[in-house]
JSON list of C-alpha atoms in Angstrom, two decimals:
[
{"chain": "A", "resi": 678, "resn": "LEU", "atom": "CA", "xyz": [98.51, 95.15, 83.39]},
{"chain": "A", "resi": 679, "resn": "SER", "atom": "CA", "xyz": [98.63, 97.66, 86.24]},
{"chain": "A", "resi": 680, "resn": "ASP", "atom": "CA", "xyz": [94.76, 98.02, 85.74]},
{"chain": "A", "resi": 681, "resn": "HIS", "atom": "CA", "xyz": [94.40, 94.29, 86.28]},
{"chain": "A", "resi": 682, "resn": "ALA", "atom": "CA", "xyz": [96.58, 94.41, 89.42]},
{"chain": "A", "resi": 683, "resn": "ALA", "atom": "CA", "xyz": [94.62, 97.40, 90.78]},
{"chain": "A", "resi": 684, "resn": "ASN", "atom": "CA", "xyz": [91.31, 95.58, 90.16]},
{"chain": "A", "resi": 685, "resn": "ALA", "atom": "CA", "xyz": [92.74, 92.50, 91.97]},
{"chain": "A", "resi": 686, "resn": "VAL", "atom": "CA", "xyz": [93.42, 94.78, 94.95]},
{"chain": "A", "resi": 687, "resn": "ARG", "atom": "CA", "xyz": [90.01, 96.35, 94.84]},
{"chain": "A", "resi": 688, "resn": "LEU", "atom": "CA", "xyz": [88.36, 93.04, 94.73]},
{"chain": "A", "resi": 689, "resn": "ALA", "atom": "CA", "xyz": [90.39, 91.54, 97.43]},
{"chain": "A", "resi": 690, "resn": "ARG", "atom": "CA", "xyz": [89.49, 94.55, 99.63]},
{"chain": "A", "resi": 691, "resn": "THR", "atom": "CA", "xyz": [85.87, 93.90, 99.19]},
{"chain": "A", "resi": 692, "resn": "ARG", "atom": "CA", "xyz": [86.14, 90.26, 100.10]},
{"chain": "A", "resi": 693, "resn": "ASP", "atom": "CA", "xyz": [83.50, 88.43, 102.27]},
{"chain": "A", "resi": 694, "resn": "SER", "atom": "CA", "xyz": [85.67, 85.42, 102.94]},
{"chain": "A", "resi": 695, "resn": "CYS", "atom": "CA", "xyz": [89.14, 84.02, 102.50]},
{"chain": "A", "resi": 696, "resn": "LEU", "atom": "CA", "xyz": [90.29, 80.47, 102.06]},
{"chain": "A", "resi": 697, "resn": "VAL", "atom": "CA", "xyz": [93.87, 79.26, 102.08]},
{"chain": "A", "resi": 698, "resn": "LEU", "atom": "CA", "xyz": [94.73, 76.13, 100.10]},
{"chain": "A", "resi": 699, "resn": "THR", "atom": "CA", "xyz": [97.96, 74.08, 100.76]},
{"chain": "A", "resi": 700, "resn": "LYS", "atom": "CA", "xyz": [99.96, 72.19, 98.28]},
{"chain": "A", "resi": 701, "resn": "SER", "atom": "CA", "xyz": [98.74, 68.91, 99.81]},
{"chain": "A", "resi": 702, "resn": "GLY", "atom": "CA", "xyz": [95.13, 69.85, 99.23]},
{"chain": "A", "resi": 703, "resn": "ARG", "atom": "CA", "xyz": [94.10, 71.07, 102.77]},
{"chain": "A", "resi": 704, "resn": "SER", "atom": "CA", "xyz": [92.16, 74.25, 103.19]},
{"chain": "A", "resi": 705, "resn": "ALA", "atom": "CA", "xyz": [90.79, 76.44, 105.86]},
{"chain": "A", "resi": 706, "resn": "ALA", "atom": "CA", "xyz": [89.01, 79.65, 106.13]},
{"chain": "A", "resi": 707, "resn": "VAL", "atom": "CA", "xyz": [91.30, 82.40, 107.48]},
{"chain": "A", "resi": 708, "resn": "SER", "atom": "CA", "xyz": [91.01, 86.06, 108.15]},
{"chain": "A", "resi": 709, "resn": "ALA", "atom": "CA", "xyz": [93.20, 87.86, 105.64]},
{"chain": "A", "resi": 710, "resn": "LEU", "atom": "CA", "xyz": [94.10, 91.56, 105.90]},
{"chain": "A", "resi": 711, "resn": "ASP", "atom": "CA", "xyz": [94.00, 93.82, 102.83]},
{"chain": "A", "resi": 712, "resn": "PRO", "atom": "CA", "xyz": [96.75, 93.33, 100.11]},
{"chain": "A", "resi": 713, "resn": "GLU", "atom": "CA", "xyz": [99.68, 95.70, 100.81]},
{"chain": "A", "resi": 714, "resn": "ALA", "atom": "CA", "xyz": [101.66, 97.68, 98.15]},
{"chain": "A", "resi": 715, "resn": "ARG", "atom": "CA", "xyz": [104.71, 98.54, 100.15]},
{"chain": "A", "resi": 716, "resn": "ALA", "atom": "CA", "xyz": [106.44, 96.87, 103.11]},
{"chain": "A", "resi": 717, "resn": "PHE", "atom": "CA", "xyz": [107.63, 98.88, 106.13]},
{"chain": "A", "resi": 718, "resn": "VAL", "atom": "CA", "xyz": [111.29, 98.49, 106.91]},
{"chain": "A", "resi": 719, "resn": "ASN", "atom": "CA", "xyz": [111.39, 99.89, 110.51]},
{"chain": "A", "resi": 720, "resn": "LEU", "atom": "CA", "xyz": [109.03, 99.51, 113.30]},
{"chain": "A", "resi": 721, "resn": "PRO", "atom": "CA", "xyz": [110.70, 101.62, 115.99]},
{"chain": "A", "resi": 722, "resn": "VAL", "atom": "CA", "xyz": [111.16, 100.07, 119.56]},
{"chain": "A", "resi": 723, "resn": "GLU", "atom": "CA", "xyz": [109.93, 103.25, 121.09]},
{"chain": "A", "resi": 724, "resn": "GLY", "atom": "CA", "xyz": [106.98, 105.14, 120.18]},
{"chain": "A", "resi": 725, "resn": "PRO", "atom": "CA", "xyz": [107.35, 108.71, 118.87]},
{"chain": "A", "resi": 726, "resn": "VAL", "atom": "CA", "xyz": [105.53, 110.25, 121.98]},
{"chain": "A", "resi": 727, "resn": "PRO", "atom": "CA", "xyz": [107.31, 109.68, 125.21]},
{"chain": "A", "resi": 728, "resn": "GLY", "atom": "CA", "xyz": [105.18, 108.04, 127.91]},
{"chain": "A", "resi": 729, "resn": "VAL", "atom": "CA", "xyz": [102.54, 107.08, 125.37]},
{"chain": "A", "resi": 730, "resn": "PRO", "atom": "CA", "xyz": [102.40, 103.25, 124.78]},
{"chain": "A", "resi": 731, "resn": "LYS", "atom": "CA", "xyz": [102.64, 102.19, 121.18]},
{"chain": "A", "resi": 732, "resn": "ASN", "atom": "CA", "xyz": [99.45, 101.73, 119.40]},
{"chain": "A", "resi": 733, "resn": "VAL", "atom": "CA", "xyz": [97.97, 102.02, 115.90]},
{"chain": "A", "resi": 734, "resn": "VAL", "atom": "CA", "xyz": [98.20, 105.86, 115.79]},
{"chain": "A", "resi": 735, "resn": "THR", "atom": "CA", "xyz": [101.87, 105.88, 117.04]},
{"chain": "A", "resi": 736, "resn": "ASP", "atom": "CA", "xyz": [102.72, 103.09, 114.69]},
{"chain": "A", "resi": 737, "resn": "THR", "atom": "CA", "xyz": [101.43, 105.06, 111.69]},
{"chain": "A", "resi": 738, "resn": "LEU", "atom": "CA", "xyz": [103.52, 108.16, 112.69]},
{"chain": "A", "resi": 739, "resn": "SER", "atom": "CA", "xyz": [106.62, 106.30, 113.07]},
{"chain": "A", "resi": 740, "resn": "LEU", "atom": "CA", "xyz": [106.76, 103.71, 110.42]},
{"chain": "A", "resi": 741, "resn": "GLN", "atom": "CA", "xyz": [109.39, 103.89, 107.56]},
{"chain": "A", "resi": 742, "resn": "TYR", "atom": "CA", "xyz": [108.31, 102.20, 104.35]},
{"chain": "A", "resi": 743, "resn": "SER", "atom": "CA", "xyz": [110.35, 100.57, 101.49]},
{"chain": "A", "resi": 744, "resn": "SER", "atom": "CA", "xyz": [110.56, 102.51, 98.23]},
{"chain": "A", "resi": 745, "resn": "GLU", "atom": "CA", "xyz": [109.39, 99.49, 96.11]},
{"chain": "A", "resi": 746, "resn": "SER", "atom": "CA", "xyz": [105.74, 99.46, 95.56]},
{"chain": "A", "resi": 747, "resn": "LEU", "atom": "CA", "xyz": [103.56, 96.77, 93.71]},
{"chain": "A", "resi": 748, "resn": "HIS", "atom": "CA", "xyz": [99.75, 96.87, 93.62]},
{"chain": "A", "resi": 749, "resn": "PHE", "atom": "CA", "xyz": [99.44, 93.34, 95.24]},
{"chain": "A", "resi": 750, "resn": "ASN", "atom": "CA", "xyz": [102.82, 92.95, 97.08]},
{"chain": "A", "resi": 751, "resn": "PHE", "atom": "CA", "xyz": [101.80, 90.72, 99.83]},
{"chain": "A", "resi": 752, "resn": "VAL", "atom": "CA", "xyz": [98.94, 89.77, 102.07]},
{"chain": "A", "resi": 753, "resn": "HIS", "atom": "CA", "xyz": [98.98, 88.71, 105.77]},
{"chain": "A", "resi": 754, "resn": "PHE", "atom": "CA", "xyz": [96.51, 86.33, 107.40]},
{"chain": "A", "resi": 755, "resn": "ALA", "atom": "CA", "xyz": [96.20, 84.67, 110.78]},
{"chain": "A", "resi": 756, "resn": "LEU", "atom": "CA", "xyz": [95.84, 80.99, 111.42]},
{"chain": "A", "resi": 757, "resn": "PRO", "atom": "CA", "xyz": [96.20, 78.57, 114.33]},
{"chain": "A", "resi": 758, "resn": "ALA", "atom": "CA", "xyz": [99.52, 76.88, 115.11]},
{"chain": "A", "resi": 759, "resn": "ASP", "atom": "CA", "xyz": [97.67, 73.69, 115.94]},
{"chain": "A", "resi": 760, "resn": "SER", "atom": "CA", "xyz": [96.10, 73.31, 112.56]},
{"chain": "A", "resi": 761, "resn": "GLU", "atom": "CA", "xyz": [96.93, 70.81, 109.70]},
{"chain": "A", "resi": 762, "resn": "VAL", "atom": "CA", "xyz": [97.07, 73.82, 107.27]},
{"chain": "A", "resi": 763, "resn": "TYR", "atom": "CA", "xyz": [99.75, 75.47, 109.37]},
{"chain": "A", "resi": 764, "resn": "SER", "atom": "CA", "xyz": [101.68, 72.06, 109.44]},
{"chain": "A", "resi": 765, "resn": "ASP", "atom": "CA", "xyz": [101.39, 71.82, 105.66]},
{"chain": "A", "resi": 766, "resn": "LEU", "atom": "CA", "xyz": [102.52, 75.47, 105.07]},
{"chain": "A", "resi": 767, "resn": "SER", "atom": "CA", "xyz": [105.49, 75.05, 107.46]},
{"chain": "A", "resi": 768, "resn": "SER", "atom": "CA", "xyz": [106.86, 72.25, 105.33]},
{"chain": "A", "resi": 769, "resn": "SER", "atom": "CA", "xyz": [105.73, 73.40, 101.74]},
{"chain": "A", "resi": 770, "resn": "ARG", "atom": "CA", "xyz": [105.98, 77.22, 102.13]},
{"chain": "A", "resi": 771, "resn": "THR", "atom": "CA", "xyz": [103.59, 77.65, 99.30]},
{"chain": "A", "resi": 772, "resn": "ALA", "atom": "CA", "xyz": [99.91, 78.39, 99.27]},
{"chain": "A", "resi": 773, "resn": "THR", "atom": "CA", "xyz": [96.97, 79.87, 97.31]},
{"chain": "A", "resi": 774, "resn": "LEU", "atom": "CA", "xyz": [94.62, 82.32, 98.86]},
{"chain": "A", "resi": 775, "resn": "LEU", "atom": "CA", "xyz": [91.09, 82.58, 97.54]},
{"chain": "A", "resi": 776, "resn": "LEU", "atom": "CA", "xyz": [89.44, 85.92, 98.51]},
{"chain": "A", "resi": 777, "resn": "HIS", "atom": "CA", "xyz": [85.80, 85.65, 97.64]},
{"chain": "A", "resi": 778, "resn": "SER", "atom": "CA", "xyz": [83.20, 88.33, 97.29]},
{"chain": "A", "resi": 779, "resn": "ARG", "atom": "CA", "xyz": [79.45, 87.94, 97.07]},
{"chain": "A", "resi": 780, "resn": "ALA", "atom": "CA", "xyz": [79.53, 90.72, 94.41]},
{"chain": "A", "resi": 781, "resn": "GLY", "atom": "CA", "xyz": [80.78, 88.29, 91.77]},
{"chain": "A", "resi": 782, "resn": "PRO", "atom": "CA", "xyz": [84.51, 87.90, 90.84]},
{"chain": "A", "resi": 783, "resn": "PHE", "atom": "CA", "xyz": [87.06, 86.47, 93.15]},
{"chain": "A", "resi": 784, "resn": "VAL", "atom": "CA", "xyz": [90.71, 86.77, 93.37]},
{"chain": "A", "resi": 785, "resn": "GLU", "atom": "CA", "xyz": [93.17, 83.79, 93.56]},
{"chain": "A", "resi": 786, "resn": "ALA", "atom": "CA", "xyz": [96.71, 84.81, 94.89]},
{"chain": "A", "resi": 787, "resn": "ALA", "atom": "CA", "xyz": [99.26, 81.97, 94.74]},
{"chain": "A", "resi": 788, "resn": "GLY", "atom": "CA", "xyz": [102.73, 82.12, 96.08]},
{"chain": "A", "resi": 789, "resn": "VAL", "atom": "CA", "xyz": [105.35, 81.72, 98.84]},
{"chain": "A", "resi": 790, "resn": "VAL", "atom": "CA", "xyz": [104.43, 81.85, 102.49]},
{"chain": "A", "resi": 791, "resn": "SER", "atom": "CA", "xyz": [106.53, 83.09, 105.30]},
{"chain": "A", "resi": 792, "resn": "PHE", "atom": "CA", "xyz": [105.83, 83.24, 109.07]},
{"chain": "A", "resi": 793, "resn": "VAL", "atom": "CA", "xyz": [106.17, 86.47, 111.11]},
{"chain": "A", "resi": 794, "resn": "THR", "atom": "CA", "xyz": [107.70, 85.80, 114.42]},
{"chain": "A", "resi": 795, "resn": "ASP", "atom": "CA", "xyz": [108.77, 89.29, 115.62]},
{"chain": "A", "resi": 796, "resn": "PRO", "atom": "CA", "xyz": [106.45, 90.19, 118.54]},
{"chain": "A", "resi": 797, "resn": "GLU", "atom": "CA", "xyz": [106.18, 93.91, 117.47]},
{"chain": "A", "resi": 798, "resn": "PHE", "atom": "CA", "xyz": [105.10, 93.01, 113.79]},
{"chain": "A", "resi": 799, "resn": "LYS", "atom": "CA", "xyz": [102.58, 90.36, 115.24]},
{"chain": "A", "resi": 800, "resn": "ARG", "atom": "CA", "xyz": [101.36, 93.15, 117.39]},
{"chain": "A", "resi": 801, "resn": "TYR", "atom": "CA", "xyz": [101.16, 95.61, 114.62]},
{"chain": "A", "resi": 802, "resn": "TYR", "atom": "CA", "xyz": [99.13, 93.40, 112.31]},
{"chain": "A", "resi": 803, "resn": "TRP", "atom": "CA", "xyz": [96.86, 91.98, 115.12]},
{"chain": "A", "resi": 804, "resn": "LYS", "atom": "CA", "xyz": [93.14, 92.72, 114.60]},
{"chain": "A", "resi": 805, "resn": "PRO", "atom": "CA", "xyz": [90.62, 92.61, 117.59]},
{"chain": "A", "resi": 806, "resn": "ARG", "atom": "CA", "xyz": [88.24, 90.20, 115.55]},
{"chain": "A", "resi": 807, "resn": "TRP", "atom": "CA", "xyz": [90.89, 87.64, 115.81]},
{"chain": "A", "resi": 808, "resn": "LYS", "atom": "CA", "xyz": [90.25, 87.58, 119.64]},
{"chain": "A", "resi": 809, "resn": "LEU", "atom": "CA", "xyz": [87.44, 84.95, 118.95]},
{"chain": "A", "resi": 810, "resn": "GLN", "atom": "CA", "xyz": [89.94, 82.45, 117.58]},
{"chain": "A", "resi": 811, "resn": "PHE", "atom": "CA", "xyz": [92.80, 83.55, 119.88]},
{"chain": "A", "resi": 812, "resn": "PRO", "atom": "CA", "xyz": [91.30, 84.47, 123.15]},
{"chain": "A", "resi": 813, "resn": "ASP", "atom": "CA", "xyz": [94.76, 85.41, 124.56]},
{"chain": "A", "resi": 814, "resn": "GLY", "atom": "CA", "xyz": [95.09, 88.00, 121.95]},
{"chain": "A", "resi": 815, "resn": "VAL", "atom": "CA", "xyz": [98.36, 88.82, 120.51]},
{"chain": "A", "resi": 816, "resn": "GLU", "atom": "CA", "xyz": [100.16, 86.77, 123.15]},
{"chain": "A", "resi": 817, "resn": "ASP", "atom": "CA", "xyz": [98.26, 83.54, 122.31]},
{"chain": "A", "resi": 818, "resn": "LYS", "atom": "CA", "xyz": [100.52, 80.67, 121.73]},
{"chain": "A", "resi": 819, "resn": "ASN", "atom": "CA", "xyz": [98.29, 79.37, 118.91]},
{"chain": "A", "resi": 820, "resn": "TYR", "atom": "CA", "xyz": [98.34, 82.70, 117.02]},
{"chain": "A", "resi": 821, "resn": "VAL", "atom": "CA", "xyz": [100.44, 82.56, 113.77]},
{"chain": "A", "resi": 822, "resn": "LEU", "atom": "CA", "xyz": [100.82, 85.40, 111.50]},
{"chain": "A", "resi": 823, "resn": "ALA", "atom": "CA", "xyz": [101.51, 84.35, 107.83]},
{"chain": "A", "resi": 824, "resn": "LYS", "atom": "CA", "xyz": [102.60, 86.36, 104.96]},
{"chain": "A", "resi": 825, "resn": "LEU", "atom": "CA", "xyz": [101.87, 85.38, 101.35]},
{"chain": "A", "resi": 826, "resn": "VAL", "atom": "CA", "xyz": [103.92, 86.92, 98.50]},
{"chain": "A", "resi": 827, "resn": "PRO", "atom": "CA", "xyz": [102.04, 86.15, 95.36]},
{"chain": "A", "resi": 828, "resn": "SER", "atom": "CA", "xyz": [103.95, 84.99, 92.19]},
{"chain": "A", "resi": 829, "resn": "LYS", "atom": "CA", "xyz": [100.56, 84.65, 90.33]},
{"chain": "A", "resi": 830, "resn": "ILE", "atom": "CA", "xyz": [97.35, 86.46, 90.61]},
{"chain": "A", "resi": 831, "resn": "CYS", "atom": "CA", "xyz": [94.11, 85.52, 88.80]},
{"chain": "A", "resi": 832, "resn": "ILE", "atom": "CA", "xyz": [90.79, 87.22, 88.75]},
{"chain": "A", "resi": 833, "resn": "HIS", "atom": "CA", "xyz": [87.98, 84.71, 88.24]},
{"chain": "A", "resi": 834, "resn": "SER", "atom": "CA", "xyz": [84.56, 85.94, 86.81]},
{"chain": "A", "resi": 835, "resn": "ALA", "atom": "CA", "xyz": [81.52, 84.71, 85.05]},
{"chain": "A", "resi": 836, "resn": "VAL", "atom": "CA", "xyz": [82.98, 85.77, 81.81]},
{"chain": "A", "resi": 837, "resn": "GLY", "atom": "CA", "xyz": [86.65, 84.42, 82.12]},
{"chain": "A", "resi": 838, "resn": "ARG", "atom": "CA", "xyz": [89.88, 84.79, 83.90]},
{"chain": "A", "resi": 839, "resn": "THR", "atom": "CA", "xyz": [92.65, 87.38, 83.92]},
{"chain": "A", "resi": 840, "resn": "GLU", "atom": "CA", "xyz": [96.08, 86.14, 85.16]},
{"chain": "A", "resi": 841, "resn": "MET", "atom": "CA", "xyz": [99.17, 88.13, 85.81]},
{"chain": "A", "resi": 842, "resn": "THR", "atom": "CA", "xyz": [102.58, 87.07, 87.27]},
{"chain": "A", "resi": 843, "resn": "ARG", "atom": "CA", "xyz": [104.73, 88.94, 89.62]},
{"chain": "A", "resi": 844, "resn": "ALA", "atom": "CA", "xyz": [107.16, 89.89, 86.85]},
{"chain": "A", "resi": 845, "resn": "GLN", "atom": "CA", "xyz": [104.28, 91.13, 84.57]},
{"chain": "A", "resi": 846, "resn": "SER", "atom": "CA", "xyz": [102.82, 93.33, 87.40]},
{"chain": "A", "resi": 847, "resn": "ASP", "atom": "CA", "xyz": [103.61, 96.98, 86.85]},
{"chain": "A", "resi": 848, "resn": "LYS", "atom": "CA", "xyz": [104.73, 99.29, 89.56]},
{"chain": "A", "resi": 849, "resn": "GLY", "atom": "CA", "xyz": [101.81, 100.18, 91.79]},
{"chain": "A", "resi": 850, "resn": "PRO", "atom": "CA", "xyz": [100.86, 103.39, 93.57]}
]
């Protein structure tokens, strides 16, 4: 199964679009980040270089990661706090992400959603392309960072479907 999980990650990374579906049937296009294999357990308050503001490079140098690794451990995505989808996710805490690619197969990842509220983590995951939707950047009151931990991942293609559950997924990289 690790080959299927690795394939799901590869397909998700080549996505052209992403759609989030809620338990109540609402949906919205969202900007998802690449699936992550390992979580980091520490984002230091101070950067590693005195006098240099924290940024992508200093974060990379100072992060401490968990030892557990799965191919498709979780995926973060941004959505507006004033949306019906956010309202649905706040109450149900479950969602499905559809990661589409014009190349053919698409990935369906279903699982539990949590919301990242720590300002440092929201800054770390922030992407400049989100500024179109959240003009005040990482400080925008409407910016919500969500995290999906999939319990089921399916790859849909013209020839069929491959499904795996979190329990079936082999240890990743």
